[in-house]
Amino acid sequence: MQWLRDMWTREGPGIPKDAPKKNGLALFAEILIREWWEMVKLNILFILAGLFVVTLPAALAAMARVSVALVEDRNTYLLRDFTEAFLRYFWRATAWGLALAGALAVCLYAIATYGAGARDNLLLSAPLTIALVATAFVAVLACHLVILMVMRDLPALRLLRLAALASVIRPLPALAALAFAASLWLAHILFYPVSVFMPATVNFSLGMFAVAFGVHRAAVMVLDLPNATQPHREPHARDAL
């Protein structure tokens, strides 16, 4: 049984330190080729951890933590890292998951309501447009928030503020990552039954890796801002002297 234990606990592959650095899609493809088997195992772990539905937010956070490690080319021990992240972020991820799911539900309800009315009343096209933009922003915000949450322990309000700031600064990479994740499921539908095993092998982990890769730069930018992660301190009377 040694081979089975090693498959889940051994260190992931790395890259030569003197190898030329790549950027953009070339770097995305390089990591994907190097870590594809880790992503398959990560996908399986996510499915098993999310079977009870209420554990889905924590499973997503754990998968995001591993995905960030892959993006940053850090050593990963898949089963240990996933389990530790699942337990560490369980309550925070559950709370944020409920809040973001509620926000998305409100946005989608608004889209459905105004979309149905806009067919008969063109004046409703304006609130429909606002609802569409709000939905896209909440989705982008959710991407940045989950990645920031697993990158740095921050108070809830500061985490939300930094996620919103990152969403305003660099929304397009997050939107591209979400489009890529959606394309995986579209491919699953279009090529079914040939693609029957896609959800069980790559769809979840590859989609999360795309999100982590897309928003990582914005997350690093906002975390590096002066006093971005420092608690606010009221000036002492002696400081004014």
PDB file of N, CA and C in Angstrom, residues 66-114:
ATOM      1  N   VAL A  66      -4.605  25.215  -2.324  1.00  0.00           N
ATOM      2  CA  VAL A  66      -3.673  24.381  -3.084  1.00  0.00           C
ATOM      3  C   VAL A  66      -3.382  25.012  -4.438  1.00  0.00           C
ATOM      4  N   SER A  67      -4.397  25.587  -5.076  1.00  0.00           N
ATOM      5  CA  SER A  67      -4.209  26.209  -6.389  1.00  0.00           C
ATOM      6  C   SER A  67      -3.254  27.397  -6.310  1.00  0.00           C
ATOM      7  N   VAL A  68      -3.356  28.193  -5.245  1.00  0.00           N
ATOM      8  CA  VAL A  68      -2.434  29.313  -5.068  1.00  0.00           C
ATOM      9  C   VAL A  68      -1.005  28.802  -4.899  1.00  0.00           C
ATOM     10  N   ALA A  69      -0.846  27.704  -4.180  1.00  0.00           N
ATOM     11  CA  ALA A  69       0.491  27.117  -4.026  1.00  0.00           C
ATOM     12  C   ALA A  69       1.056  26.665  -5.368  1.00  0.00           C
ATOM     13  N   LEU A  70       0.202  26.136  -6.234  1.00  0.00           N
ATOM     14  CA  LEU A  70       0.653  25.725  -7.569  1.00  0.00           C
ATOM     15  C   LEU A  70       1.052  26.942  -8.393  1.00  0.00           C
ATOM     16  N   VAL A  71       0.265  28.012  -8.300  1.00  0.00           N
ATOM     17  CA  VAL A  71       0.584  29.230  -9.042  1.00  0.00           C
ATOM     18  C   VAL A  71       1.917  29.805  -8.580  1.00  0.00           C
ATOM     19  N   GLU A  72       2.171  29.773  -7.268  1.00  0.00           N
ATOM     20  CA  GLU A  72       3.391  30.338  -6.709  1.00  0.00           C
ATOM     21  C   GLU A  72       4.557  29.357  -6.735  1.00  0.00           C
ATOM     22  N   ASP A  73       4.349  28.174  -7.289  1.00  0.00           N
ATOM     23  CA  ASP A  73       5.390  27.152  -7.389  1.00  0.00           C
ATOM     24  C   ASP A  73       5.986  26.829  -6.018  1.00  0.00           C
ATOM     25  N   ARG A  74       5.087  26.665  -5.035  1.00  0.00           N
ATOM     26  CA  ARG A  74       5.526  26.240  -3.706  1.00  0.00           C
ATOM     27  C   ARG A  74       5.353  24.731  -3.573  1.00  0.00           C
ATOM     28  N   ASN A  75       6.134  24.142  -2.691  1.00  0.00           N
ATOM     29  CA  ASN A  75       6.013  22.710  -2.438  1.00  0.00           C
ATOM     30  C   ASN A  75       4.616  22.393  -1.917  1.00  0.00           C
ATOM     31  N   THR A  76       3.995  21.382  -2.473  1.00  0.00           N
ATOM     32  CA  THR A  76       2.657  20.986  -2.050  1.00  0.00           C
ATOM     33  C   THR A  76       2.636  19.514  -1.690  1.00  0.00           C
ATOM     34  N   TYR A  77       1.991  19.223  -0.552  1.00  0.00           N
ATOM     35  CA  TYR A  77       1.713  17.853  -0.141  1.00  0.00           C
ATOM     36  C   TYR A  77       0.199  17.759  -0.124  1.00  0.00           C
ATOM     37  N   LEU A  78      -0.355  17.241  -1.190  1.00  0.00           N
ATOM     38  CA  LEU A  78      -1.749  17.471  -1.542  1.00  0.00           C
ATOM     39  C   LEU A  78      -2.726  17.142  -0.421  1.00  0.00           C
ATOM     40  N   LEU A  79      -2.693  15.921   0.074  1.00  0.00           N
ATOM     41  CA  LEU A  79      -3.680  15.510   1.067  1.00  0.00           C
ATOM     42  C   LEU A  79      -3.530  16.316   2.347  1.00  0.00           C
ATOM     43  N   ARG A  80      -2.298  16.515   2.809  1.00  0.00           N
ATOM     44  CA  ARG A  80      -2.070  17.272   4.041  1.00  0.00           C
ATOM     45  C   ARG A  80      -2.497  18.725   3.881  1.00  0.00           C
ATOM     46  N   ASP A  81      -2.079  19.360   2.787  1.00  0.00           N
ATOM     47  CA  ASP A  81      -2.403  20.773   2.576  1.00  0.00           C
ATOM     48  C   ASP A  81      -3.905  20.987   2.417  1.00  0.00           C
ATOM     49  N   PHE A  82      -4.547  20.098   1.680  1.00  0.00           N
ATOM     50  CA  PHE A  82      -5.993  20.228   1.468  1.00  0.00           C
ATOM     51  C   PHE A  82      -6.741  20.062   2.780  1.00  0.00           C
ATOM     52  N   THR A  83      -6.376  19.059   3.555  1.00  0.00           N
ATOM     53  CA  THR A  83      -7.068  18.804   4.823  1.00  0.00           C
ATOM     54  C   THR A  83      -6.873  19.948   5.799  1.00  0.00           C
ATOM     55  N   GLU A  84      -5.644  20.438   5.919  1.00  0.00           N
ATOM     56  CA  GLU A  84      -5.378  21.546   6.828  1.00  0.00           C
ATOM     57  C   GLU A  84      -6.163  22.794   6.431  1.00  0.00           C
ATOM     58  N   ALA A  85      -6.199  23.096   5.129  1.00  0.00           N
ATOM     59  CA  ALA A  85      -6.937  24.266   4.670  1.00  0.00           C
ATOM     60  C   ALA A  85      -8.440  24.082   4.875  1.00  0.00           C
ATOM     61  N   PHE A  86      -8.942  22.884   4.655  1.00  0.00           N
ATOM     62  CA  PHE A  86     -10.376  22.609   4.844  1.00  0.00           C
ATOM     63  C   PHE A  86     -10.792  22.896   6.281  1.00  0.00           C
ATOM     64  N   LEU A  87     -10.007  22.420   7.235  1.00  0.00           N
ATOM     65  CA  LEU A  87     -10.327  22.632   8.644  1.00  0.00           C
ATOM     66  C   LEU A  87     -10.098  24.083   9.063  1.00  0.00           C
ATOM     67  N   ARG A  88      -9.051  24.685   8.547  1.00  0.00           N
ATOM     68  CA  ARG A  88      -8.699  26.051   8.947  1.00  0.00           C
ATOM     69  C   ARG A  88      -9.721  27.074   8.489  1.00  0.00           C
ATOM     70  N   TYR A  89     -10.235  26.914   7.265  1.00  0.00           N
ATOM     71  CA  TYR A  89     -11.127  27.921   6.693  1.00  0.00           C
ATOM     72  C   TYR A  89     -12.589  27.520   6.724  1.00  0.00           C
ATOM     73  N   PHE A  90     -12.921  26.459   7.456  1.00  0.00           N
ATOM     74  CA  PHE A  90     -14.283  25.921   7.379  1.00  0.00           C
ATOM     75  C   PHE A  90     -15.331  26.982   7.712  1.00  0.00           C
ATOM     76  N   TRP A  91     -15.227  27.609   8.885  1.00  0.00           N
ATOM     77  CA  TRP A  91     -16.282  28.536   9.301  1.00  0.00           C
ATOM     78  C   TRP A  91     -16.250  29.823   8.502  1.00  0.00           C
ATOM     79  N   ARG A  92     -15.051  30.349   8.242  1.00  0.00           N
ATOM     80  CA  ARG A  92     -14.950  31.571   7.446  1.00  0.00           C
ATOM     81  C   ARG A  92     -15.482  31.351   6.040  1.00  0.00           C
ATOM     82  N   ALA A  93     -15.093  30.240   5.428  1.00  0.00           N
ATOM     83  CA  ALA A  93     -15.548  29.960   4.064  1.00  0.00           C
ATOM     84  C   ALA A  93     -17.057  29.744   4.020  1.00  0.00           C
ATOM     85  N   THR A  94     -17.608  29.089   5.046  1.00  0.00           N
ATOM     86  CA  THR A  94     -19.056  28.855   5.082  1.00  0.00           C
ATOM     87  C   THR A  94     -19.816  30.171   5.190  1.00  0.00           C
ATOM     88  N   ALA A  95     -19.331  31.068   6.067  1.00  0.00           N
ATOM     89  CA  ALA A  95     -20.004  32.357   6.231  1.00  0.00           C
ATOM     90  C   ALA A  95     -19.944  33.184   4.951  1.00  0.00           C
ATOM     91  N   TRP A  96     -18.754  33.281   4.355  1.00  0.00           N
ATOM     92  CA  TRP A  96     -18.623  34.036   3.112  1.00  0.00           C
ATOM     93  C   TRP A  96     -19.397  33.371   1.984  1.00  0.00           C
ATOM     94  N   GLY A  97     -19.418  32.054   1.958  1.00  0.00           N
ATOM     95  CA  GLY A  97     -20.155  31.349   0.920  1.00  0.00           C
ATOM     96  C   GLY A  97     -21.640  31.656   0.970  1.00  0.00           C
ATOM     97  N   LEU A  98     -22.203  31.665   2.178  1.00  0.00           N
ATOM     98  CA  LEU A  98     -23.624  31.989   2.320  1.00  0.00           C
ATOM     99  C   LEU A  98     -23.900  33.430   1.904  1.00  0.00           C
ATOM    100  N   ALA A  99     -23.013  34.350   2.311  1.00  0.00           N
ATOM    101  CA  ALA A  99     -23.215  35.761   1.973  1.00  0.00           C
ATOM    102  C   ALA A  99     -23.136  35.988   0.468  1.00  0.00           C
ATOM    103  N   LEU A 100     -22.127  35.415  -0.166  1.00  0.00           N
ATOM    104  CA  LEU A 100     -21.958  35.617  -1.607  1.00  0.00           C
ATOM    105  C   LEU A 100     -23.042  34.897  -2.401  1.00  0.00           C
ATOM    106  N   ALA A 101     -23.446  33.712  -1.936  1.00  0.00           N
ATOM    107  CA  ALA A 101     -24.528  32.995  -2.612  1.00  0.00           C
ATOM    108  C   ALA A 101     -25.825  33.793  -2.536  1.00  0.00           C
ATOM    109  N   GLY A 102     -26.070  34.410  -1.375  1.00  0.00           N
ATOM    110  CA  GLY A 102     -27.262  35.247  -1.238  1.00  0.00           C
ATOM    111  C   GLY A 102     -27.219  36.453  -2.164  1.00  0.00           C
ATOM    112  N   ALA A 103     -26.041  37.089  -2.257  1.00  0.00           N
ATOM    113  CA  ALA A 103     -25.902  38.252  -3.144  1.00  0.00           C
ATOM    114  C   ALA A 103     -26.109  37.863  -4.602  1.00  0.00           C
ATOM    115  N   LEU A 104     -25.529  36.738  -4.999  1.00  0.00           N
ATOM    116  CA  LEU A 104     -25.713  36.274  -6.374  1.00  0.00           C
ATOM    117  C   LEU A 104     -27.165  35.897  -6.651  1.00  0.00           C
ATOM    118  N   ALA A 105     -27.831  35.309  -5.658  1.00  0.00           N
ATOM    119  CA  ALA A 105     -29.238  34.935  -5.840  1.00  0.00           C
ATOM    120  C   ALA A 105     -30.098  36.179  -6.059  1.00  0.00           C
ATOM    121  N   VAL A 106     -29.834  37.236  -5.300  1.00  0.00           N
ATOM    122  CA  VAL A 106     -30.581  38.487  -5.475  1.00  0.00           C
ATOM    123  C   VAL A 106     -30.328  39.065  -6.862  1.00  0.00           C
ATOM    124  N   CYS A 107     -29.051  39.049  -7.291  1.00  0.00           N
ATOM    125  CA  CYS A 107     -28.714  39.593  -8.618  1.00  0.00           C
ATOM    126  C   CYS A 107     -29.382  38.793  -9.731  1.00  0.00           C
ATOM    127  N   LEU A 108     -29.360  37.482  -9.617  1.00  0.00           N
ATOM    128  CA  LEU A 108     -29.969  36.640 -10.651  1.00  0.00           C
ATOM    129  C   LEU A 108     -31.490  36.808 -10.671  1.00  0.00           C
ATOM    130  N   TYR A 109     -32.086  36.975  -9.490  1.00  0.00           N
ATOM    131  CA  TYR A 109     -33.533  37.228  -9.447  1.00  0.00           C
ATOM    132  C   TYR A 109     -33.864  38.553 -10.117  1.00  0.00           C
ATOM    133  N   ALA A 110     -33.029  39.554  -9.892  1.00  0.00           N
ATOM    134  CA  ALA A 110     -33.250  40.852 -10.530  1.00  0.00           C
ATOM    135  C   ALA A 110     -33.118  40.741 -12.041  1.00  0.00           C
ATOM    136  N   ILE A 111     -32.138  39.981 -12.509  1.00  0.00           N
ATOM    137  CA  ILE A 111     -31.966  39.790 -13.951  1.00  0.00           C
ATOM    138  C   ILE A 111     -33.199  39.114 -14.550  1.00  0.00           C
ATOM    139  N   ALA A 112     -33.670  38.057 -13.883  1.00  0.00           N
ATOM    140  CA  ALA A 112     -34.845  37.342 -14.397  1.00  0.00           C
ATOM    141  C   ALA A 112     -36.077  38.245 -14.407  1.00  0.00           C
ATOM    142  N   THR A 113     -36.250  39.037 -13.357  1.00  0.00           N
ATOM    143  CA  THR A 113     -37.434  39.904 -13.256  1.00  0.00           C
ATOM    144  C   THR A 113     -37.405  41.015 -14.298  1.00  0.00           C
ATOM    145  N   TYR A 114     -36.277  41.744 -14.336  1.00  0.00           N
ATOM    146  CA  TYR A 114     -36.190  42.856 -15.283  1.00  0.00           C
ATOM    147  C   TYR A 114     -36.093  42.351 -16.724  1.00  0.00           C
TER     148      TYR A 114
END
